[in-house]
Amino acid sequence: MADAFLTITALEKSYGAHKVLKGIDLSVNRHEVVCLIGASGSGKSTLLRCVNALERIDSGVIALDGDPVSGIGVDVNRLRRKVGMVFQSFNLFPHLSVIENVMLAPVKVNGLSRDEARERALKLLDRIGLSERAGYMPDQLSGGQQQRVAIIRCMAMDPQVLLLDEVTSALDPELVGEVLDILKDLAKSGMTMLLATHEMRFARDVATTVAFLHEGQLIEKGPPGQIFDSPQMEETQKFLRRALFVPG
Amino acid sequence: MSNATAATTHARAAGPVSAPVSYHAIAYLSAVTGLITIGLTWLGLSHALSFTADNPGLSRWLRGIAIGGTGLAALLMIFPVRALGHLRRADGLVARGDLVAARLPAWACRQQGLSGIGFGATLLVIVAFYVFLTTNNFAVQRAFLNPGYMVQSAPMVLAAAKLNLYITLAASVIILVLSLALALLRMIPGAAGRPIRWMVIAYVDFFRAVPTIIVIYLIGFGLPLTKIGFVSGWDGMWYAVLALSLSFSAYVTELFRSAIDSIHPSQIAAARSLGLTAVQAYAYVVVPQAFRRVIPPLLGFFVALQKDTALVLILGLSDIFGQAKYFAANFFNLSPVSVVGLFFFVITIPQTRFVDYLIDRQKRNAIR
Ligand SMILES: Nc1ncnc2c1ncn2[C@@H]1O[C@H](COP(=O)(O)OP(=O)(O)O)[C@@H](O)[C@H]1O
Ligand SMILES: [Mg+2]
């Protein structure tokens, strides 16, 4: 594709002697939703953290819009302004109210006035139906509401790509749906996303590409129909048999 | 054998409430303790009367105390009496096989019995202290709590507490600033920061290892000896402030550092991924959260600091303790120093209570 926005080439990463990512090649086009699936410990989180420069990479290149953003001397702050990231848990800042969580980066990083930032934050909160909770502290919200706030807190920075690391895994089952709905909305509005997930149904419905990560290698990727209905590799088949066995 | 009789037999053996000590034992024990308490209280409180035969005024007071105390001990018999009442009701219900109904009086019997034992023991401790104060013709009371000496020395002793207050305030400000700076220096990342981190670690280790009184002594007597213009010739109070600040900052630095460390790393990751710089992430996310956690133990250190200002007496300063010692030497009696003890007691208790309250509140919030 001509419009590859995020390209990862021959990415390697180890923790000490433990090699976690063994040469990853992956590209994400604009407006594409790429789902990373794979067993726990296969390296999904590490890959996402590398893309956001939260981990230093050993070798390979990560480029955004053709602009290499990995390696020494890169302005990580500028990179992160283009890339939003939501984590599995501990996302919100517990000492700030919901709206202050959303306003912090626009004010401190983008230099918006507080009034302007507040107005925008309220609009975003309205979009997820939480504008009445603007003054609440994070621990007064349910886990699902917290994750929704975390997602729009990222959106307040107008990122060009959103990284999501199992954002529903720490939630009670009945709260998963409301978070996935927000992600579906974002996907529909054309947001470029790279996400690690265990929600296979969601991946099938929303992803444009599904990539299967196995022990630090991307061993299979393709459109969801192909990966879920006719996986080629034995490891993928094994993983999916186990993952899809869980109803829902 | 029918079910009901089986249950009754079982109840006779084990009682309606399973507990390590039966309510019978507790009720009888509380009755016995109550009687013993009355006897011991009378013996203990009337003992002092033997020293005051020649002082009818004082004798009257002491007799009043002895009679009042013993009366109080007798009043405490209300607990065993109630316990025995509940015991009879419980036993009656058990005899009728109504084990469930028997639980309530058995529980009440246990509560009343235990209350009786608890109050009785407390009263006996107070009586023992009274005996300690009055024995040997009021020897202890005369040495430590002579009202005349206390009143006579109190105005000047308490006025001298101003110095302790100044030292505390000055040292507190220095400790806060120095410790936060050191804690942040201690966290400078990377190879370049290593020597700085080592320096902070060495500082913290050194001043936590050396007793505060030694630091005060060395600085208070050592620096003036150097005759270096910059550090000699200060007012004595400022050597005390310096020494206490150096000593306490070691602890408070560790406190700040561990609080900063205790903030989950994903908070930094979340902040950085929003585009905040490392410095911004610390300033707006990590330090504010750490500071909340640190407030109660920090106040605890400031209470300790207030008390440790009494150590500056070794520098010959006329702080509250120095002033009291001067009086004590003149009177040949320690009562003025007891005034110092009382002073710290009175100012410290509300503060420690407040710290405990903050810690409790924090725990409750953490659970929510
Ligand atoms: N900070 C770390 N230090 C050392 N090993 C790590 C660290 N983070 C992850 N790992 C290891 O890297 C491997 C991949 O972890 P991760 O990327 O979290 O997998 P996933 O997200 O797919 O479950 C695991 O074996 C894990 O133990
Ligand atoms: Mg993970």
PDB file of C-alpha atoms in Angstrom, chain B residues 109-357:
ATOM      1  CA  CYS B 109     -22.491 -12.328  80.587  1.00  0.00           C
ATOM      2  CA  ARG B 110     -19.159 -12.604  78.818  1.00  0.00           C
ATOM      3  CA  GLN B 111     -19.116  -8.881  77.946  1.00  0.00           C
ATOM      4  CA  GLN B 112     -19.989  -7.742  81.465  1.00  0.00           C
ATOM      5  CA  GLY B 113     -17.500 -10.139  83.032  1.00  0.00           C
ATOM      6  CA  LEU B 114     -14.678  -9.041  80.758  1.00  0.00           C
ATOM      7  CA  SER B 115     -15.521  -5.360  81.321  1.00  0.00           C
ATOM      8  CA  GLY B 116     -15.331  -5.908  85.064  1.00  0.00           C
ATOM      9  CA  ILE B 117     -11.930  -7.567  84.772  1.00  0.00           C
ATOM     10  CA  GLY B 118     -10.672  -4.817  82.436  1.00  0.00           C
ATOM     11  CA  PHE B 119     -11.788  -1.875  84.574  1.00  0.00           C
ATOM     12  CA  GLY B 120     -10.564  -3.585  87.735  1.00  0.00           C
ATOM     13  CA  ALA B 121      -7.104  -4.160  86.272  1.00  0.00           C
ATOM     14  CA  THR B 122      -6.920  -0.538  85.117  1.00  0.00           C
ATOM     15  CA  LEU B 123      -7.865   0.744  88.550  1.00  0.00           C
ATOM     16  CA  LEU B 124      -5.187  -1.457  90.129  1.00  0.00           C
ATOM     17  CA  VAL B 125      -2.511  -0.029  87.822  1.00  0.00           C
ATOM     18  CA  ILE B 126      -3.520   3.490  88.856  1.00  0.00           C
ATOM     19  CA  VAL B 127      -3.440   2.471  92.516  1.00  0.00           C
ATOM     20  CA  ALA B 128       0.017   0.955  92.029  1.00  0.00           C
ATOM     21  CA  PHE B 129       1.223   4.260  90.550  1.00  0.00           C
ATOM     22  CA  TYR B 130      -0.212   6.124  93.556  1.00  0.00           C
ATOM     23  CA  VAL B 131       1.618   3.771  95.889  1.00  0.00           C
ATOM     24  CA  PHE B 132       4.819   4.375  93.917  1.00  0.00           C
ATOM     25  CA  LEU B 133       4.402   8.149  94.265  1.00  0.00           C
ATOM     26  CA  THR B 134       3.573   8.107  97.961  1.00  0.00           C
ATOM     27  CA  THR B 135       5.677   5.288  99.345  1.00  0.00           C
ATOM     28  CA  ASN B 136       8.622   6.008 101.648  1.00  0.00           C
ATOM     29  CA  ASN B 137       6.971   9.183 102.848  1.00  0.00           C
ATOM     30  CA  PHE B 138       6.185  10.564  99.372  1.00  0.00           C
ATOM     31  CA  ALA B 139       9.806  10.215  98.223  1.00  0.00           C
ATOM     32  CA  VAL B 140       9.008   9.978  94.505  1.00  0.00           C
ATOM     33  CA  GLN B 141       6.447  12.726  94.509  1.00  0.00           C
ATOM     34  CA  ARG B 142       8.833  15.013  96.396  1.00  0.00           C
ATOM     35  CA  ALA B 143      11.654  14.383  93.931  1.00  0.00           C
ATOM     36  CA  PHE B 144       9.706  14.748  90.692  1.00  0.00           C
ATOM     37  CA  LEU B 145       6.413  16.449  91.256  1.00  0.00           C
ATOM     38  CA  ASN B 146       6.907  19.073  93.920  1.00  0.00           C
ATOM     39  CA  PRO B 147       4.142  21.563  93.195  1.00  0.00           C
ATOM     40  CA  GLY B 148       5.960  24.491  94.774  1.00  0.00           C
ATOM     41  CA  TYR B 149       9.096  24.035  92.706  1.00  0.00           C
ATOM     42  CA  MET B 150       7.055  23.373  89.601  1.00  0.00           C
ATOM     43  CA  VAL B 151       5.053  26.568  89.936  1.00  0.00           C
ATOM     44  CA  GLN B 152       8.115  28.592  90.865  1.00  0.00           C
ATOM     45  CA  SER B 153      10.162  27.462  87.835  1.00  0.00           C
ATOM     46  CA  ALA B 154       7.362  27.143  85.285  1.00  0.00           C
ATOM     47  CA  PRO B 155       7.251  30.761  83.979  1.00  0.00           C
ATOM     48  CA  MET B 156      10.922  30.908  83.048  1.00  0.00           C
ATOM     49  CA  VAL B 157      11.097  27.295  81.904  1.00  0.00           C
ATOM     50  CA  LEU B 158       8.122  27.725  79.596  1.00  0.00           C
ATOM     51  CA  ALA B 159       9.474  31.043  78.327  1.00  0.00           C
ATOM     52  CA  ALA B 160      12.681  29.248  77.372  1.00  0.00           C
ATOM     53  CA  ALA B 161      10.591  26.960  75.142  1.00  0.00           C
ATOM     54  CA  LYS B 162      10.604  29.824  72.632  1.00  0.00           C
ATOM     55  CA  LEU B 163      14.105  28.791  71.620  1.00  0.00           C
ATOM     56  CA  ASN B 164      12.938  25.235  70.975  1.00  0.00           C
ATOM     57  CA  LEU B 165      10.117  26.624  68.874  1.00  0.00           C
ATOM     58  CA  TYR B 166      12.465  28.785  66.778  1.00  0.00           C
ATOM     59  CA  ILE B 167      14.851  25.891  66.232  1.00  0.00           C
ATOM     60  CA  THR B 168      11.965  23.653  65.189  1.00  0.00           C
ATOM     61  CA  LEU B 169      10.581  26.163  62.704  1.00  0.00           C
ATOM     62  CA  ALA B 170      13.920  27.019  61.127  1.00  0.00           C
ATOM     63  CA  ALA B 171      14.999  23.390  60.897  1.00  0.00           C
ATOM     64  CA  SER B 172      11.623  22.314  59.445  1.00  0.00           C
ATOM     65  CA  VAL B 173      11.932  24.700  56.517  1.00  0.00           C
ATOM     66  CA  ILE B 174      15.508  23.656  55.797  1.00  0.00           C
ATOM     67  CA  ILE B 175      14.635  19.959  56.105  1.00  0.00           C
ATOM     68  CA  LEU B 176      11.718  20.197  53.669  1.00  0.00           C
ATOM     69  CA  VAL B 177      13.680  21.999  50.977  1.00  0.00           C
ATOM     70  CA  LEU B 178      16.905  20.040  51.403  1.00  0.00           C
ATOM     71  CA  SER B 179      15.177  16.662  51.505  1.00  0.00           C
ATOM     72  CA  LEU B 180      13.034  17.195  48.431  1.00  0.00           C
ATOM     73  CA  ALA B 181      16.095  18.390  46.517  1.00  0.00           C
ATOM     74  CA  LEU B 182      18.171  15.417  47.683  1.00  0.00           C
ATOM     75  CA  ALA B 183      15.399  12.932  46.923  1.00  0.00           C
ATOM     76  CA  LEU B 184      15.098  14.257  43.370  1.00  0.00           C
ATOM     77  CA  LEU B 185      18.883  14.261  42.922  1.00  0.00           C
ATOM     78  CA  ARG B 186      18.868  10.680  44.165  1.00  0.00           C
ATOM     79  CA  MET B 187      16.572   9.813  41.247  1.00  0.00           C
ATOM     80  CA  ILE B 188      18.581  11.398  38.426  1.00  0.00           C
ATOM     81  CA  PRO B 189      18.718   8.628  35.845  1.00  0.00           C
ATOM     82  CA  GLY B 190      21.531   7.304  33.745  1.00  0.00           C
ATOM     83  CA  ALA B 191      25.268   6.918  34.018  1.00  0.00           C
ATOM     84  CA  ALA B 192      25.869  10.649  34.272  1.00  0.00           C
ATOM     85  CA  GLY B 193      23.738  10.836  37.379  1.00  0.00           C
ATOM     86  CA  ARG B 194      25.546   8.012  39.131  1.00  0.00           C
ATOM     87  CA  PRO B 195      28.116  10.042  41.093  1.00  0.00           C
ATOM     88  CA  ILE B 196      25.381  12.375  42.255  1.00  0.00           C
ATOM     89  CA  ARG B 197      23.206   9.473  43.341  1.00  0.00           C
ATOM     90  CA  TRP B 198      26.172   8.001  45.220  1.00  0.00           C
ATOM     91  CA  MET B 199      26.740  11.274  47.016  1.00  0.00           C
ATOM     92  CA  VAL B 200      23.148  11.416  48.184  1.00  0.00           C
ATOM     93  CA  ILE B 201      23.272   7.787  49.292  1.00  0.00           C
ATOM     94  CA  ALA B 202      26.483   8.432  51.241  1.00  0.00           C
ATOM     95  CA  TYR B 203      24.911  11.472  52.904  1.00  0.00           C
ATOM     96  CA  VAL B 204      21.776   9.578  53.878  1.00  0.00           C
ATOM     97  CA  ASP B 205      23.711   6.584  55.167  1.00  0.00           C
ATOM     98  CA  PHE B 206      26.095   8.736  57.188  1.00  0.00           C
ATOM     99  CA  PHE B 207      23.528  10.863  58.935  1.00  0.00           C
ATOM    100  CA  ARG B 208      21.210   7.974  59.613  1.00  0.00           C
ATOM    101  CA  ALA B 209      24.084   6.072  61.183  1.00  0.00           C
ATOM    102  CA  VAL B 210      25.443   8.806  63.474  1.00  0.00           C
ATOM    103  CA  PRO B 211      23.328   9.642  66.544  1.00  0.00           C
ATOM    104  CA  THR B 212      21.780  13.088  66.394  1.00  0.00           C
ATOM    105  CA  ILE B 213      23.308  14.120  69.706  1.00  0.00           C
ATOM    106  CA  ILE B 214      26.799  13.398  68.328  1.00  0.00           C
ATOM    107  CA  VAL B 215      26.067  15.491  65.231  1.00  0.00           C
ATOM    108  CA  ILE B 216      24.929  18.375  67.432  1.00  0.00           C
ATOM    109  CA  TYR B 217      28.001  18.071  69.614  1.00  0.00           C
ATOM    110  CA  LEU B 218      30.458  17.892  66.730  1.00  0.00           C
ATOM    111  CA  ILE B 219      28.910  20.779  64.817  1.00  0.00           C
ATOM    112  CA  GLY B 220      28.157  22.942  67.831  1.00  0.00           C
ATOM    113  CA  PHE B 221      31.616  22.703  69.313  1.00  0.00           C
ATOM    114  CA  GLY B 222      33.598  21.821  66.175  1.00  0.00           C
ATOM    115  CA  LEU B 223      32.649  24.533  63.705  1.00  0.00           C
ATOM    116  CA  PRO B 224      33.381  27.470  66.059  1.00  0.00           C
ATOM    117  CA  LEU B 225      36.824  25.948  66.681  1.00  0.00           C
ATOM    118  CA  THR B 226      37.671  26.088  62.990  1.00  0.00           C
ATOM    119  CA  LYS B 227      37.735  29.883  63.178  1.00  0.00           C
ATOM    120  CA  ILE B 228      36.655  29.923  59.531  1.00  0.00           C
ATOM    121  CA  GLY B 229      34.714  33.135  59.213  1.00  0.00           C
ATOM    122  CA  PHE B 230      31.905  31.592  57.237  1.00  0.00           C
ATOM    123  CA  VAL B 231      30.974  28.899  59.738  1.00  0.00           C
ATOM    124  CA  SER B 232      32.317  30.073  63.081  1.00  0.00           C
ATOM    125  CA  GLY B 233      30.930  32.825  65.200  1.00  0.00           C
ATOM    126  CA  TRP B 234      27.302  31.981  64.565  1.00  0.00           C
ATOM    127  CA  ASP B 235      24.761  32.266  67.293  1.00  0.00           C
ATOM    128  CA  GLY B 236      24.605  28.914  69.112  1.00  0.00           C
ATOM    129  CA  MET B 237      21.043  28.355  67.994  1.00  0.00           C
ATOM    130  CA  TRP B 238      22.087  28.190  64.379  1.00  0.00           C
ATOM    131  CA  TYR B 239      24.559  25.379  64.992  1.00  0.00           C
ATOM    132  CA  ALA B 240      21.699  23.478  66.560  1.00  0.00           C
ATOM    133  CA  VAL B 241      19.489  24.229  63.552  1.00  0.00           C
ATOM    134  CA  LEU B 242      22.209  23.085  61.158  1.00  0.00           C
ATOM    135  CA  ALA B 243      22.910  19.882  63.044  1.00  0.00           C
ATOM    136  CA  LEU B 244      19.252  18.920  63.417  1.00  0.00           C
ATOM    137  CA  SER B 245      18.571  19.758  59.758  1.00  0.00           C
ATOM    138  CA  LEU B 246      21.436  17.595  58.539  1.00  0.00           C
ATOM    139  CA  SER B 247      20.429  14.719  60.743  1.00  0.00           C
ATOM    140  CA  PHE B 248      16.702  14.789  60.027  1.00  0.00           C
ATOM    141  CA  SER B 249      17.087  15.466  56.295  1.00  0.00           C
ATOM    142  CA  ALA B 250      18.696  12.055  55.940  1.00  0.00           C
ATOM    143  CA  TYR B 251      15.493  10.391  57.129  1.00  0.00           C
ATOM    144  CA  VAL B 252      13.151  12.699  55.285  1.00  0.00           C
ATOM    145  CA  THR B 253      15.109  12.268  52.030  1.00  0.00           C
ATOM    146  CA  GLU B 254      14.570   8.530  52.314  1.00  0.00           C
ATOM    147  CA  LEU B 255      10.913   9.150  53.039  1.00  0.00           C
ATOM    148  CA  PHE B 256      10.482  11.300  49.930  1.00  0.00           C
ATOM    149  CA  ARG B 257      12.431   8.877  47.791  1.00  0.00           C
ATOM    150  CA  SER B 258      10.447   5.827  48.866  1.00  0.00           C
ATOM    151  CA  ALA B 259       7.184   7.718  48.344  1.00  0.00           C
ATOM    152  CA  ILE B 260       8.239   8.725  44.841  1.00  0.00           C
ATOM    153  CA  ASP B 261       9.320   5.138  44.216  1.00  0.00           C
ATOM    154  CA  SER B 262       5.961   3.859  45.392  1.00  0.00           C
ATOM    155  CA  ILE B 263       4.113   5.581  42.558  1.00  0.00           C
ATOM    156  CA  HIS B 264       3.402   2.899  39.985  1.00  0.00           C
ATOM    157  CA  PRO B 265       5.683   3.190  36.922  1.00  0.00           C
ATOM    158  CA  SER B 266       2.692   3.060  34.605  1.00  0.00           C
ATOM    159  CA  GLN B 267       1.750   6.484  35.906  1.00  0.00           C
ATOM    160  CA  ILE B 268       4.963   7.774  34.378  1.00  0.00           C
ATOM    161  CA  ALA B 269       4.325   5.758  31.222  1.00  0.00           C
ATOM    162  CA  ALA B 270       0.832   7.197  30.951  1.00  0.00           C
ATOM    163  CA  ALA B 271       2.136  10.725  31.431  1.00  0.00           C
ATOM    164  CA  ARG B 272       5.011  10.309  28.984  1.00  0.00           C
ATOM    165  CA  SER B 273       2.779   8.726  26.373  1.00  0.00           C
ATOM    166  CA  LEU B 274       0.612  11.847  26.514  1.00  0.00           C
ATOM    167  CA  GLY B 275       3.658  13.842  25.510  1.00  0.00           C
ATOM    168  CA  LEU B 276       4.705  15.193  28.903  1.00  0.00           C
ATOM    169  CA  THR B 277       8.448  15.485  29.342  1.00  0.00           C
ATOM    170  CA  ALA B 278      10.146  13.550  32.123  1.00  0.00           C
ATOM    171  CA  VAL B 279      10.329  16.691  34.240  1.00  0.00           C
ATOM    172  CA  GLN B 280       6.644  17.457  33.630  1.00  0.00           C
ATOM    173  CA  ALA B 281       5.690  13.879  34.464  1.00  0.00           C
ATOM    174  CA  TYR B 282       7.435  14.225  37.820  1.00  0.00           C
ATOM    175  CA  ALA B 283       6.127  17.711  38.489  1.00  0.00           C
ATOM    176  CA  TYR B 284       2.453  17.124  37.635  1.00  0.00           C
ATOM    177  CA  VAL B 285       1.930  13.405  38.172  1.00  0.00           C
ATOM    178  CA  VAL B 286       4.505  11.724  40.397  1.00  0.00           C
ATOM    179  CA  VAL B 287       5.466  14.286  43.035  1.00  0.00           C
ATOM    180  CA  PRO B 288       1.883  15.427  43.810  1.00  0.00           C
ATOM    181  CA  GLN B 289       0.818  11.836  44.379  1.00  0.00           C
ATOM    182  CA  ALA B 290       3.931  11.072  46.408  1.00  0.00           C
ATOM    183  CA  PHE B 291       3.456  14.175  48.530  1.00  0.00           C
ATOM    184  CA  ARG B 292      -0.009  13.081  49.619  1.00  0.00           C
ATOM    185  CA  ARG B 293       1.335   9.754  50.803  1.00  0.00           C
ATOM    186  CA  VAL B 294       4.182  11.410  52.640  1.00  0.00           C
ATOM    187  CA  ILE B 295       2.275  13.935  54.743  1.00  0.00           C
ATOM    188  CA  PRO B 296       1.438  11.746  57.759  1.00  0.00           C
ATOM    189  CA  PRO B 297       4.926  10.250  58.261  1.00  0.00           C
ATOM    190  CA  LEU B 298       6.404  13.672  57.560  1.00  0.00           C
ATOM    191  CA  LEU B 299       4.394  15.218  60.391  1.00  0.00           C
ATOM    192  CA  GLY B 300       5.588  12.335  62.535  1.00  0.00           C
ATOM    193  CA  PHE B 301       9.177  13.389  61.859  1.00  0.00           C
ATOM    194  CA  PHE B 302       8.385  16.963  62.799  1.00  0.00           C
ATOM    195  CA  VAL B 303       6.985  15.810  66.131  1.00  0.00           C
ATOM    196  CA  ALA B 304      10.232  13.916  66.684  1.00  0.00           C
ATOM    197  CA  LEU B 305      12.168  17.026  65.694  1.00  0.00           C
ATOM    198  CA  GLN B 306      10.385  19.129  68.312  1.00  0.00           C
ATOM    199  CA  LYS B 307      11.312  16.644  70.986  1.00  0.00           C
ATOM    200  CA  ASP B 308      14.901  16.373  69.801  1.00  0.00           C
ATOM    201  CA  THR B 309      15.385  20.129  70.137  1.00  0.00           C
ATOM    202  CA  ALA B 310      15.834  19.324  73.838  1.00  0.00           C
ATOM    203  CA  LEU B 311      19.195  17.810  72.837  1.00  0.00           C
ATOM    204  CA  VAL B 312      20.653  21.250  72.165  1.00  0.00           C
ATOM    205  CA  LEU B 313      21.140  21.582  75.911  1.00  0.00           C
ATOM    206  CA  ILE B 314      24.528  19.922  75.428  1.00  0.00           C
ATOM    207  CA  LEU B 315      25.623  23.061  73.609  1.00  0.00           C
ATOM    208  CA  GLY B 316      24.887  25.026  76.772  1.00  0.00           C
ATOM    209  CA  LEU B 317      21.930  26.827  75.206  1.00  0.00           C
ATOM    210  CA  SER B 318      19.158  28.026  77.473  1.00  0.00           C
ATOM    211  CA  ASP B 319      16.398  26.123  75.814  1.00  0.00           C
ATOM    212  CA  ILE B 320      13.520  24.731  77.847  1.00  0.00           C
ATOM    213  CA  PHE B 321      15.608  21.822  79.134  1.00  0.00           C
ATOM    214  CA  GLY B 322      18.684  23.965  79.842  1.00  0.00           C
ATOM    215  CA  GLN B 323      16.573  26.404  81.828  1.00  0.00           C
ATOM    216  CA  ALA B 324      14.873  23.602  83.764  1.00  0.00           C
ATOM    217  CA  LYS B 325      18.206  21.983  84.572  1.00  0.00           C
ATOM    218  CA  TYR B 326      19.422  25.282  85.963  1.00  0.00           C
ATOM    219  CA  PHE B 327      16.430  25.410  88.314  1.00  0.00           C
ATOM    220  CA  ALA B 328      16.786  21.735  89.174  1.00  0.00           C
ATOM    221  CA  ALA B 329      20.399  22.269  90.208  1.00  0.00           C
ATOM    222  CA  ASN B 330      19.417  25.239  92.394  1.00  0.00           C
ATOM    223  CA  PHE B 331      16.480  23.500  94.080  1.00  0.00           C
ATOM    224  CA  PHE B 332      18.323  20.199  94.232  1.00  0.00           C
ATOM    225  CA  ASN B 333      15.056  18.736  92.948  1.00  0.00           C
ATOM    226  CA  LEU B 334      13.905  17.432  89.564  1.00  0.00           C
ATOM    227  CA  SER B 335      10.420  18.929  89.528  1.00  0.00           C
ATOM    228  CA  PRO B 336      11.349  21.730  87.071  1.00  0.00           C
ATOM    229  CA  VAL B 337      12.445  19.046  84.588  1.00  0.00           C
ATOM    230  CA  SER B 338       9.075  17.376  85.042  1.00  0.00           C
ATOM    231  CA  VAL B 339       7.599  20.646  83.815  1.00  0.00           C
ATOM    232  CA  VAL B 340       9.587  20.093  80.610  1.00  0.00           C
ATOM    233  CA  GLY B 341       8.216  16.582  80.332  1.00  0.00           C
ATOM    234  CA  LEU B 342       4.682  17.844  80.838  1.00  0.00           C
ATOM    235  CA  PHE B 343       5.237  20.593  78.268  1.00  0.00           C
ATOM    236  CA  PHE B 344       6.274  18.128  75.556  1.00  0.00           C
ATOM    237  CA  PHE B 345       3.466  15.809  76.575  1.00  0.00           C
ATOM    238  CA  VAL B 346       0.894  18.543  76.162  1.00  0.00           C
ATOM    239  CA  ILE B 347       2.127  19.869  72.817  1.00  0.00           C
ATOM    240  CA  THR B 348       2.922  16.468  71.293  1.00  0.00           C
ATOM    241  CA  ILE B 349      -0.210  14.470  72.069  1.00  0.00           C
ATOM    242  CA  PRO B 350      -2.577  16.483  69.830  1.00  0.00           C
ATOM    243  CA  GLN B 351      -0.087  16.322  66.991  1.00  0.00           C
ATOM    244  CA  THR B 352       0.433  12.574  67.172  1.00  0.00           C
ATOM    245  CA  ARG B 353      -3.314  12.104  67.409  1.00  0.00           C
ATOM    246  CA  PHE B 354      -3.697  14.205  64.280  1.00  0.00           C
ATOM    247  CA  VAL B 355      -1.058  12.135  62.471  1.00  0.00           C
ATOM    248  CA  ASP B 356      -2.829   8.928  63.490  1.00  0.00           C
ATOM    249  CA  TYR B 357      -6.070  10.369  62.191  1.00  0.00           C
TER     250      TYR B 357
END
